[in-house]
Coordinates of C-alpha atoms and ligand atoms in Angstrom, one line a residue:
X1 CA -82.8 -97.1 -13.8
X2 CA -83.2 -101.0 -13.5
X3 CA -84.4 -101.9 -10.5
X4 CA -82.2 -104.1 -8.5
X5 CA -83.1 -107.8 -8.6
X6 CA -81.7 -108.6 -5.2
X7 CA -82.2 -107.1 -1.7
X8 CA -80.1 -107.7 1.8
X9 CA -82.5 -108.7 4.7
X10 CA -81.6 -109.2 8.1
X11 CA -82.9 -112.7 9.6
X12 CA -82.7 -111.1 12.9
X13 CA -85.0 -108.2 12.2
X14 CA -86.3 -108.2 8.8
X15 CA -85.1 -104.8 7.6
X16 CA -84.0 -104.3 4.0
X17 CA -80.9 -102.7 2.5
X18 CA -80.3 -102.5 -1.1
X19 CA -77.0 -103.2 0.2
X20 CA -74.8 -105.9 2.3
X21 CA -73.9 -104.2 5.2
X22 CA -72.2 -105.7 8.2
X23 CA -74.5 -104.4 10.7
X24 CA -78.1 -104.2 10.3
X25 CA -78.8 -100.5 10.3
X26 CA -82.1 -101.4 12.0
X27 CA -81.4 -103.4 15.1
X28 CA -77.7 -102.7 15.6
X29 CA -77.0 -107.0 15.1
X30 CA -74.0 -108.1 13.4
X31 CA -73.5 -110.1 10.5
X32 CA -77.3 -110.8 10.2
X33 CA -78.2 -109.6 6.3
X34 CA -78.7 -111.9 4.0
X35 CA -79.2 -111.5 0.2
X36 CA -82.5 -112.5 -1.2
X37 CA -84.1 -112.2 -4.3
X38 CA -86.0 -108.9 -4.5
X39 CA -90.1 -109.8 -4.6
X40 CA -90.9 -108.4 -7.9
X41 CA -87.9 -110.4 -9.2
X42 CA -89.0 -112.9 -7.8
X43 CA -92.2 -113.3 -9.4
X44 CA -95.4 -115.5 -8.2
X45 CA -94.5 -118.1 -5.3
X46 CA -91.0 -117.3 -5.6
X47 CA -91.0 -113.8 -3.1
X48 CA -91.8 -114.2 0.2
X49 CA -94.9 -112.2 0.8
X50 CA -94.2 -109.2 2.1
X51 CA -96.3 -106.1 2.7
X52 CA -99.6 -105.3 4.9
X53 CA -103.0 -105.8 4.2
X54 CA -103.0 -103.2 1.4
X55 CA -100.5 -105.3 -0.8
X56 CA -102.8 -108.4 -1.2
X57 CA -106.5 -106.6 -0.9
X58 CA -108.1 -109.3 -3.7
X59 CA -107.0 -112.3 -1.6
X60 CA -109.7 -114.3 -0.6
X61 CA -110.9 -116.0 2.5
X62 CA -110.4 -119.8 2.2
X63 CA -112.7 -122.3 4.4
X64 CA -110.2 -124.2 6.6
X65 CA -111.0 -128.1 6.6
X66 CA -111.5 -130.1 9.9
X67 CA -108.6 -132.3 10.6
X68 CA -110.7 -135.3 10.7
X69 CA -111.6 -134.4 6.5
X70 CA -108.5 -133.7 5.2
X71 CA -107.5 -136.6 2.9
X72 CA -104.2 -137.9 4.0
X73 CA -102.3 -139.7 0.5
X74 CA -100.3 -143.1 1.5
X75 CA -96.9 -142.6 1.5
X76 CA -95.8 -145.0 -1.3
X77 CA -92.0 -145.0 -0.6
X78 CA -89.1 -145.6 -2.6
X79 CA -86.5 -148.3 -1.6
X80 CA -83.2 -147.3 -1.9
X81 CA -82.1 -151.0 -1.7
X82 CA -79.9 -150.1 0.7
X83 CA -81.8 -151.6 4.5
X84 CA -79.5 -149.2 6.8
X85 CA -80.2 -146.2 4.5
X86 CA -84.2 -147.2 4.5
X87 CA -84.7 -148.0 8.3
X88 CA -82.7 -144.8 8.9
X89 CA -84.9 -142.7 6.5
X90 CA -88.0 -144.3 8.4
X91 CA -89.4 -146.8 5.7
X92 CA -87.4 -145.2 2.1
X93 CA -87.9 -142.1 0.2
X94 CA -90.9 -139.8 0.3
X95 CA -92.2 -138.8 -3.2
X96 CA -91.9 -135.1 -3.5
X97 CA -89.6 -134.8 -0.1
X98 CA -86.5 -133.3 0.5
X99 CA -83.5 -134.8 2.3
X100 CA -80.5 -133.1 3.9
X101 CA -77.5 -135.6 4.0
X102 CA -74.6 -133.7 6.0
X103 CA -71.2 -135.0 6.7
X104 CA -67.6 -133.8 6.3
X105 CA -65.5 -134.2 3.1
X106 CA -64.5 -137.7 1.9
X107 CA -66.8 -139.4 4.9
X108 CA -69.1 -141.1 1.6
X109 CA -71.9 -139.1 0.8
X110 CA -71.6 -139.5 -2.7
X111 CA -70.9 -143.0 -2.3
X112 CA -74.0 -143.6 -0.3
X113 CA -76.2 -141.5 -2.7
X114 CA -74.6 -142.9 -5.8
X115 CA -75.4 -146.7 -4.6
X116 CA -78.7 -145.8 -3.9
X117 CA -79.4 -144.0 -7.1
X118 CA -77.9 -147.1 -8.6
X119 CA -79.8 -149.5 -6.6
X120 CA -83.0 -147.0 -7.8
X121 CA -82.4 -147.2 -11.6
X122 CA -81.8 -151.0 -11.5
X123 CA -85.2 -151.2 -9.7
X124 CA -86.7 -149.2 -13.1
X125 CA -87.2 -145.8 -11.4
X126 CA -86.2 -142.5 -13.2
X127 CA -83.2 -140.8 -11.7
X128 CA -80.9 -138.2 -11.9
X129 CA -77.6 -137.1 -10.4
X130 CA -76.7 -133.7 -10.4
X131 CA -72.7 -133.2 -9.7
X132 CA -71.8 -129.5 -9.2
X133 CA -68.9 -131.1 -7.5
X134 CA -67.3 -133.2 -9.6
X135 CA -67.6 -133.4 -13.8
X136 CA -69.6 -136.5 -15.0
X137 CA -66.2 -138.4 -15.8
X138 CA -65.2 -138.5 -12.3
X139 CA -68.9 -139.4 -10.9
X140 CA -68.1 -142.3 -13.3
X141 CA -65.6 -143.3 -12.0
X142 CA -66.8 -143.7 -8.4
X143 CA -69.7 -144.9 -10.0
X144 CA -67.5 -147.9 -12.4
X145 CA -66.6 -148.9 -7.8
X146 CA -70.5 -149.5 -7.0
X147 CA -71.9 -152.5 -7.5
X148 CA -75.7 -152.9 -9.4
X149 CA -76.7 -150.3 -11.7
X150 CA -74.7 -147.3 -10.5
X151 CA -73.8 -146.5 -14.3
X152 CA -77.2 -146.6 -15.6
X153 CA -77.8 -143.5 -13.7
X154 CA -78.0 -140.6 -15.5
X155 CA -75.3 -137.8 -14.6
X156 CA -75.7 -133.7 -15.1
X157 CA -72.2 -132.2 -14.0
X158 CA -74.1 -128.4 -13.6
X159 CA -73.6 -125.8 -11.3
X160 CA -76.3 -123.4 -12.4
X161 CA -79.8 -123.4 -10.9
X162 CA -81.7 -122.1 -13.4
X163 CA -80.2 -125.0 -15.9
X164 CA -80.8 -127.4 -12.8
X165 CA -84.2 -126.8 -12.5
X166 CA -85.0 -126.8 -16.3
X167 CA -83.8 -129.9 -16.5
X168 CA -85.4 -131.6 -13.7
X169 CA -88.6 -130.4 -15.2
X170 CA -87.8 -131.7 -18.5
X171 CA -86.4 -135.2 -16.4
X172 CA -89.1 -135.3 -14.4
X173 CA -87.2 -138.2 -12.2
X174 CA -88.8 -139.9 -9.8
X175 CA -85.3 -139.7 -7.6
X176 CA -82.7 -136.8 -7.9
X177 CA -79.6 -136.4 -5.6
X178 CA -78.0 -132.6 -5.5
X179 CA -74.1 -133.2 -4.8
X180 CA -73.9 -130.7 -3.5
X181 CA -76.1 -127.7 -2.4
X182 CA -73.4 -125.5 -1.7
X183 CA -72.1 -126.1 -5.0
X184 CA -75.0 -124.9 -7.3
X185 CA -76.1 -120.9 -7.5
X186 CA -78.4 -118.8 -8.2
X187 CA -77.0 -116.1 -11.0
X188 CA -79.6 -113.4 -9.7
X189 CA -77.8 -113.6 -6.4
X190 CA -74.2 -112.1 -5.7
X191 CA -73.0 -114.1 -3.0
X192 CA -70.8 -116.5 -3.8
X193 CA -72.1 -120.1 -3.9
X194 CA -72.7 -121.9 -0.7
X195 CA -73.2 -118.2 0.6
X196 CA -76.2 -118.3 3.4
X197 CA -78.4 -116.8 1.0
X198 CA -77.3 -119.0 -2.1
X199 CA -77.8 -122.0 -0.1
X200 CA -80.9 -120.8 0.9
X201 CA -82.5 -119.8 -2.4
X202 CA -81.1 -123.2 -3.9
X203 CA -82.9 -125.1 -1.4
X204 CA -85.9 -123.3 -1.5
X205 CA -86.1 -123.5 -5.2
X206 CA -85.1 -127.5 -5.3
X207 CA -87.9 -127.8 -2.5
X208 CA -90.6 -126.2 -4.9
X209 CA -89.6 -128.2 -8.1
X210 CA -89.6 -131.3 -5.6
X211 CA -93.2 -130.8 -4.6
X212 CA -94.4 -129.9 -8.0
X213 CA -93.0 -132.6 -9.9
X214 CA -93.3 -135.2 -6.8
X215 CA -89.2 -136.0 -6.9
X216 CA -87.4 -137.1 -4.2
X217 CA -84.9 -134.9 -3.6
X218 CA -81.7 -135.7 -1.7
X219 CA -79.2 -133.0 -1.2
X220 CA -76.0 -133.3 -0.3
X221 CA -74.6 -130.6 2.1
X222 CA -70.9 -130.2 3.9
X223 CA -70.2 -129.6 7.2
X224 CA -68.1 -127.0 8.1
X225 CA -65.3 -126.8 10.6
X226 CA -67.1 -126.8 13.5
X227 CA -69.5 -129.6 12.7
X228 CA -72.6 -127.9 11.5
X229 CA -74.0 -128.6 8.6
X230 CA -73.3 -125.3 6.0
X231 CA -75.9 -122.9 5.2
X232 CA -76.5 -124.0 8.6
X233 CA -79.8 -123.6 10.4
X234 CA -81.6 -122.1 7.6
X235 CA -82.0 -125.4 5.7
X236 CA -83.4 -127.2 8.4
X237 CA -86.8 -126.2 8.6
X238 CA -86.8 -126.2 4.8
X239 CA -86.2 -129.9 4.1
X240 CA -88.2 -132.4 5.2
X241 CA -85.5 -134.5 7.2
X242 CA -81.7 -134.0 8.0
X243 CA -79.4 -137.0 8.1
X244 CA -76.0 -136.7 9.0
X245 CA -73.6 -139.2 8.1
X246 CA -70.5 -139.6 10.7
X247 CA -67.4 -141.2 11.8
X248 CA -63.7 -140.6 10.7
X249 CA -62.3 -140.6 7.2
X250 CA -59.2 -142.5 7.9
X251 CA -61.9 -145.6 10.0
X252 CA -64.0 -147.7 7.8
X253 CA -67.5 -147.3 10.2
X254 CA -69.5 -144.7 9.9
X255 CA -72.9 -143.8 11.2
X256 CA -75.7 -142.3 9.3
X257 CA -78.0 -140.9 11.8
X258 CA -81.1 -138.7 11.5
X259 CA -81.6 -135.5 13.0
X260 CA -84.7 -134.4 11.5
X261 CA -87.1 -136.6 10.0
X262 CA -91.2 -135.5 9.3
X263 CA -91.6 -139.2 7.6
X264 CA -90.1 -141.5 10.3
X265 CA -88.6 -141.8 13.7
X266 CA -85.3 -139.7 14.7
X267 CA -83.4 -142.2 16.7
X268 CA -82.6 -144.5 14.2
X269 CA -79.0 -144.9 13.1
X270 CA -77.2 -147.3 10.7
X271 CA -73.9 -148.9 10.5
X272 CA -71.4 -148.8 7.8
X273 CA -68.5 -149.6 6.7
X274 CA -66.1 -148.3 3.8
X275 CA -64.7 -150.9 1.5
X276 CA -63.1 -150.9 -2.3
X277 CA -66.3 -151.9 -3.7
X278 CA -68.4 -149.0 -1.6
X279 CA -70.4 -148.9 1.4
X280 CA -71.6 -152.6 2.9
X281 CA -73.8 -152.0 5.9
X282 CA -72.4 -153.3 9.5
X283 CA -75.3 -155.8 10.2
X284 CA -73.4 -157.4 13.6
X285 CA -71.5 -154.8 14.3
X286 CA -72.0 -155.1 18.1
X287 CA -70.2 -158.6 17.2
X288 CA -67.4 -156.8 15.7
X289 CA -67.0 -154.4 18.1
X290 CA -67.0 -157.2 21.0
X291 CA -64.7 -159.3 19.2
X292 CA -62.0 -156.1 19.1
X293 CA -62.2 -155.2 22.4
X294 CA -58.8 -155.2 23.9
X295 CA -59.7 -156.3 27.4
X296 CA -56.6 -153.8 28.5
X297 CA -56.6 -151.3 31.5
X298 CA -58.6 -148.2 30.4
X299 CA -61.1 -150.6 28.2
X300 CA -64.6 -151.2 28.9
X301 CA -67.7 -152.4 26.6
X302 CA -70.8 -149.9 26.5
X303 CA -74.0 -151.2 26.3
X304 CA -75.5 -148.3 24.2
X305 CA -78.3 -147.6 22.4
X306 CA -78.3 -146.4 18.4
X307 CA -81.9 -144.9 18.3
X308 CA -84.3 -148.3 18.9
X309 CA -80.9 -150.3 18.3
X310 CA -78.9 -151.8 21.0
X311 CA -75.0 -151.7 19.9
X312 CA -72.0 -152.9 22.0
X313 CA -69.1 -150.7 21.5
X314 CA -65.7 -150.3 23.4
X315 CA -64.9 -147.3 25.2
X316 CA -60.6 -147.1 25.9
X317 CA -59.2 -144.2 28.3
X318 CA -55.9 -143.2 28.5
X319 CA -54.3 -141.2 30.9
X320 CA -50.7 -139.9 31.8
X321 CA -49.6 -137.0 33.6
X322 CA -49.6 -133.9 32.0
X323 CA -46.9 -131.5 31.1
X324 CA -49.0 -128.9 30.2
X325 CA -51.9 -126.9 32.6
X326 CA -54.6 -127.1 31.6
X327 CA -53.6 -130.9 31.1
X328 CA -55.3 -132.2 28.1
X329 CA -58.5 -133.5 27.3
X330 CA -58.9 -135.4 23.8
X331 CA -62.3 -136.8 23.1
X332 CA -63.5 -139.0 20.1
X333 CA -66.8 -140.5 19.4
X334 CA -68.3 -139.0 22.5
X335 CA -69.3 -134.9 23.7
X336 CA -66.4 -133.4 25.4
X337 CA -68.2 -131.5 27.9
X338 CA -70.4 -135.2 29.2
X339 CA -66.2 -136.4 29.8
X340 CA -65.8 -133.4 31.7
X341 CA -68.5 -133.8 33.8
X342 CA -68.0 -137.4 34.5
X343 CA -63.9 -136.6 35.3
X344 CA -65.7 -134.3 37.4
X345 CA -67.9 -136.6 39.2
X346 CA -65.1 -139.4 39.4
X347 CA -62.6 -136.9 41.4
X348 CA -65.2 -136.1 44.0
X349 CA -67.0 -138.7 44.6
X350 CA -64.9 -141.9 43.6
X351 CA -61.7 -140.5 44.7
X352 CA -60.6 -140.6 41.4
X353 CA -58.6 -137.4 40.2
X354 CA -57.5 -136.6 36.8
X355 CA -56.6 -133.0 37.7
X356 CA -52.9 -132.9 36.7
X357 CA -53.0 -135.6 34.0
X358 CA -53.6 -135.6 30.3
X359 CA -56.8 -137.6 29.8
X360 CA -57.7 -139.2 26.1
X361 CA -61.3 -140.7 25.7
X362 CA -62.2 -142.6 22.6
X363 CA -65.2 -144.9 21.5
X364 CA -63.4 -147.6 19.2
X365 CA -64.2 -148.0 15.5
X366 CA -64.7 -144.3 14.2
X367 CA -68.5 -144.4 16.2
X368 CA -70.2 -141.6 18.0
X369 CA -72.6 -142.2 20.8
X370 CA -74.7 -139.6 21.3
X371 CA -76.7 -140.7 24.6
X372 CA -75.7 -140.0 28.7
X373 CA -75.9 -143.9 29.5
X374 CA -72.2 -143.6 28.1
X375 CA -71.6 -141.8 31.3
X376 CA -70.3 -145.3 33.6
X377 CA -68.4 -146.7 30.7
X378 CA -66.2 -143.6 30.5
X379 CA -65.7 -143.4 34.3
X380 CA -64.6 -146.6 34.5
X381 CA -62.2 -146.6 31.3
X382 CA -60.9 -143.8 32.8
X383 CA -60.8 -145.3 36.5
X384 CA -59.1 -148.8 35.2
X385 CA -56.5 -146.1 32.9
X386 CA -55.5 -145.0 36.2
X387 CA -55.0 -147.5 38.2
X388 CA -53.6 -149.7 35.5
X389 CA -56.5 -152.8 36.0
X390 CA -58.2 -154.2 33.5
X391 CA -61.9 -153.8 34.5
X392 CA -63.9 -157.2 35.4
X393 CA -60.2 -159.0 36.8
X394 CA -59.7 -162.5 35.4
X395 CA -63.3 -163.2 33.9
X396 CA -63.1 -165.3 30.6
X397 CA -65.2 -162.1 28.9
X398 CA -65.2 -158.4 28.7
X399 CA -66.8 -156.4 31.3
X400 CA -70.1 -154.5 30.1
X401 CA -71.5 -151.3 31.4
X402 CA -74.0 -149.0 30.7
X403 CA -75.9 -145.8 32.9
X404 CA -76.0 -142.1 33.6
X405 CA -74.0 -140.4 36.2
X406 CA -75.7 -137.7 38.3
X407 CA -73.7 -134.9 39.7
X408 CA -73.6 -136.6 43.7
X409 CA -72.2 -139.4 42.1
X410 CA -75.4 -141.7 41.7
X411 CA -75.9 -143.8 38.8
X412 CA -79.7 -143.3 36.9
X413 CA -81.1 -145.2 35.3
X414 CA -81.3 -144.9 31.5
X415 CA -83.7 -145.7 27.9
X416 CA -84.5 -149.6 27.3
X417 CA -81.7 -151.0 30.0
X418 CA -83.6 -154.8 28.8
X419 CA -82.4 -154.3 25.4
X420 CA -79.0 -153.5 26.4
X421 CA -78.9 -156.5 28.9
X422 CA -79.9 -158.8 26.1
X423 CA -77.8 -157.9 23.5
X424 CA -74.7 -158.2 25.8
X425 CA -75.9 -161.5 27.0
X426 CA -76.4 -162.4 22.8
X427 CA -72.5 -161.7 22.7
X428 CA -71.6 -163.8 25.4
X429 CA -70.4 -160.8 27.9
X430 CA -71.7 -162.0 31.1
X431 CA -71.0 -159.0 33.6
X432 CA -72.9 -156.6 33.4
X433 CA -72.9 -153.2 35.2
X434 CA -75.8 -151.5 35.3
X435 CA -78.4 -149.0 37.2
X436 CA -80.7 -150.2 40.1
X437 CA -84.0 -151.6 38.6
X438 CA -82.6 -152.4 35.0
X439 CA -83.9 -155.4 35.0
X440 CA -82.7 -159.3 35.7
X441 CA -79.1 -160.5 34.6
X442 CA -77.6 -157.2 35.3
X443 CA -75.3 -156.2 38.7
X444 CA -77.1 -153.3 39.9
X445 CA -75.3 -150.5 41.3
X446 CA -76.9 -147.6 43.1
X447 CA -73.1 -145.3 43.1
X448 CA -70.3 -144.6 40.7
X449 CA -68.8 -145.7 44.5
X450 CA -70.3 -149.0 43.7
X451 CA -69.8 -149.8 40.2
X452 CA -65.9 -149.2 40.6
X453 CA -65.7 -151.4 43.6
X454 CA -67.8 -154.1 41.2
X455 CA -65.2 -153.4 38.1
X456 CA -62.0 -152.9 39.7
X457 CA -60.4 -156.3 41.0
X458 CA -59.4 -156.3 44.6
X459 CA -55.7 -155.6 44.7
X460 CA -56.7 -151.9 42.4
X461 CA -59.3 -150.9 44.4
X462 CA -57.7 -148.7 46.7
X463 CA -60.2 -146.3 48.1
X464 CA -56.6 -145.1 49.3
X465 CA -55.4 -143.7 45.8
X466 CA -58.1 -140.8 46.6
X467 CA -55.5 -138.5 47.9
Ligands
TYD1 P1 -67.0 -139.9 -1.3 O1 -68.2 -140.6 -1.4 O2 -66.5 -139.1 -2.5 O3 -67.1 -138.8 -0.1 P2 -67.9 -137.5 0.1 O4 -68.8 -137.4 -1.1 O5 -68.6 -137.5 1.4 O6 -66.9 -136.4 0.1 O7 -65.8 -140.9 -0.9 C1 -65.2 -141.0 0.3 C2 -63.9 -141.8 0.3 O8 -64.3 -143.2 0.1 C3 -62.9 -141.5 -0.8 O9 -61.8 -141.1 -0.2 C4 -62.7 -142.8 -1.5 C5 -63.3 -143.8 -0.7 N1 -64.0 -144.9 -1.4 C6 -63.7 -146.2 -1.0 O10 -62.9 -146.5 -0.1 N2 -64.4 -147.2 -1.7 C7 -65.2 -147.0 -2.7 O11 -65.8 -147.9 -3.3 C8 -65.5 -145.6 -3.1 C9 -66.5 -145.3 -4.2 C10 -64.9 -144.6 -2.4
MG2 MG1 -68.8 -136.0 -2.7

């Protein structure tokens, strides 16, 4: 009888079934088997190695090398010709590196991947762009949108790994994009594709051709429902780095951020924005984002921080009693559970409650900020939402805040407050509400307490609402 080419192993445990079963017969988990291909299937560095001593008794001892000895290559990187998409990926593509780019459907990933391929081929480098998603007549067409040489690029509408693989060996280009992982499988696998262990056996296999024909890999991966990327964790500590590209489909901006990144820094972030001709990168868009702000009750500018980036973005509250218990709380651009705590924090010690009203939080132009200095500029949205002031009175600019609330209602201090200052001062906003010790130019509070009774003008003060 043949033997059968794939096995189930549970990521919890590590037992084996010949089977998928839904719980692991040998520690009782749920939901934790995955197929993989079975080790003599396999074949050479494809199987994991499994097995005791016994199973590998020719192996060899090998001499590890001091630290100090072991040759380091330079990393000659590969521009994308795209600045945000470089600075973001720490300096351009690694030769022989694989790249996770996550985001939701229709955000731009194939946009942003076909521009840089395009960008890539005009510069003379060999590329390839493998569509399991689309067929190569409707890559040309988005690519007929791009500007530079995004149809020079050549296409392989393919779903198959096997065929994949050949042909990136035969290719041998220098840059290949995967759009997207989920879509390509395995045929020795069952699962369906974009299954956990399809993704993973994809990825695994794209990561070994990457490294042995030095390509730059960058694969293309959804996000599923709740936000994480699909084929979740288990891709992660495969790839090399992880960028994520956000915002909402029906805004122009959107972020590209990275999560993971072995070949450059983690807290950069670029700006983008969507337009008929592709993605154009958001070079002021602190200016943009300054020049929209509304000025309104519930409105206030945050000084934040995009990685080593300052960025000015508004922050707008809205709130209106509720109907419904629990009243509602819509967040966008910002975590839901750092509003919570600052509604928190603003009912107890600011005499500020939100308890029976329907609270809405957004950060203006599609942007997410990730970072608890966003705590004051939410309070004080929310505070000016319900007393009905604009924040900063009559002043000829917009009020600017930035800090981190602690749970008595004190204000810390937060990352590079002097490159927040400046940037608000390069935009003309000239108030500034900040922590204690942030630095000259800013009005340094030492309480929420404080920073309302700086924001609020006189009349909407009104210790006395706190009822
Ligand atoms: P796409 O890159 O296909 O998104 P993803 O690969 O992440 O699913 O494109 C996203 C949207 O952008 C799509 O609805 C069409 C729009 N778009 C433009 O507005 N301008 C353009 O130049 C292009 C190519 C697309
Ligand atoms: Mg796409």
């Amino acid at each position: 009888m043949a033997r059968p080419t794939t096995i189930h192993v549970c990521s919890a445990c590590g037992h084996q079934e010949v089977r998928w079963q839904g719980r692991c017969p040998g520690c009782g988990e749920w939901n934790t088997l995955v197929e993989e291909r079975a080790p003599a299937a396999a074949g050479g560095a494809g199987g994991r190695a499994r097995g005791g001593a016994g199973a590998r008794a020719a192996a060899r001892a090998v001499r590890p090398q001091r630290l100090r000895d072991v040759e380091t290559p330079r990393l000659s990187r590969l521009s994308t010709g795209i600045g945000e998409f470089d600075r973001v990926l720490g300096g351009g593509l690694v030769p022989g590196s694989l790249v996770l780019l996550g985001g939701s459907p229709g955000i731009g990933k194939s946009t942003l991947t076909g521009m840089a391929m395009g960008n890539l081929a005009g510069a003379g480098h060999r590329t390839l762009y493998v569509s399991g998603e689309e067929s190569a007549a409707q890559v040309k067409l988005r690519a007929a949108r791009l500007p530079g040489a995004a149809l020079d690029v050549p296409v392989l509408a393919e779903t198959d790994l096997e065929t994949v693989v050949a042909t990136i060996l035969a290719e041998r280009p220098e840059v290949c994009v995967i759009d997207s992982v989920q879509t390509l499988y395995a045929a020795e696998l069952t699962g369906a594709p974009g299954s956990v262990g399809q993704v993973r056996e994809v990825a695994g296999r794209i990561a070994r051709v990457a490294k042995e024909t030095g390509t730059a890999v960058l694969l293309v991966g959804h996000v599923t429902k709740e936000g994480a990327l699909a084929g979740p964790r288990v891709l992660e500590h495969l790839v090399d780095a992880v960028l994520q590209f956000e915002g909402e489909r029906e805004r122009t901006y959107r972020t590209l951020r990275a999560l993971k990144n072995r070949f450059g820094s983690t807290n950069e972030a670029g700006v983008f924005e969507m337009r008929s001709g592709g993605l154009v990168e958001v070079l002021d868009a602190s200016g943009r984002f300054v020049g929209e702000a509304t000025r309104a009750p519930g409105s206030v500018v945050l000084a934040s921080m995009e990685g080593s980036r300052p960025l000015l973005v508004e922050v707008q509250a809205l709130v209106s009693p509720s109907e419904i218990v629990p009243p509602r709380r819509m967040v966008n651009g910002i975590d839901r559970n750092r509003v919570a705590l600052v509604l928190a924090v603003l009912a107890r010690h600011a005499g500020v409650p939100t308890g029976s009203s329907d609270v809405f939080v957004n950060v203006v132009g599609g942007v997410r900020v990730d970072e608890p200095g966003a705590d004051l500029a939410v309070a004080l949205a929310v505070a000016g939402a319900v007393r009905g002031a604009s924040l900063g009175g009559d002043a000829p600019t917009p009020l600017a805040c930035f800090g981190e609330l602690g749970l008595t209602g004190e204000l810390r201090s937060v990352a590079h407050p002097e490159r927040r200052l400046e940037e608000a001062r390069k935009f003309g906003l000239r108030t500034v509400i900040a922590p204690e010790g942030s630095g000259d130019g800013a009005l340094a509070v030492g309480t929420l307490r404080a920073a309302l009774r700086a924001a609020l003008p006189a009349g909407a003060r009104a210790d006395r609402a706190a009822a």
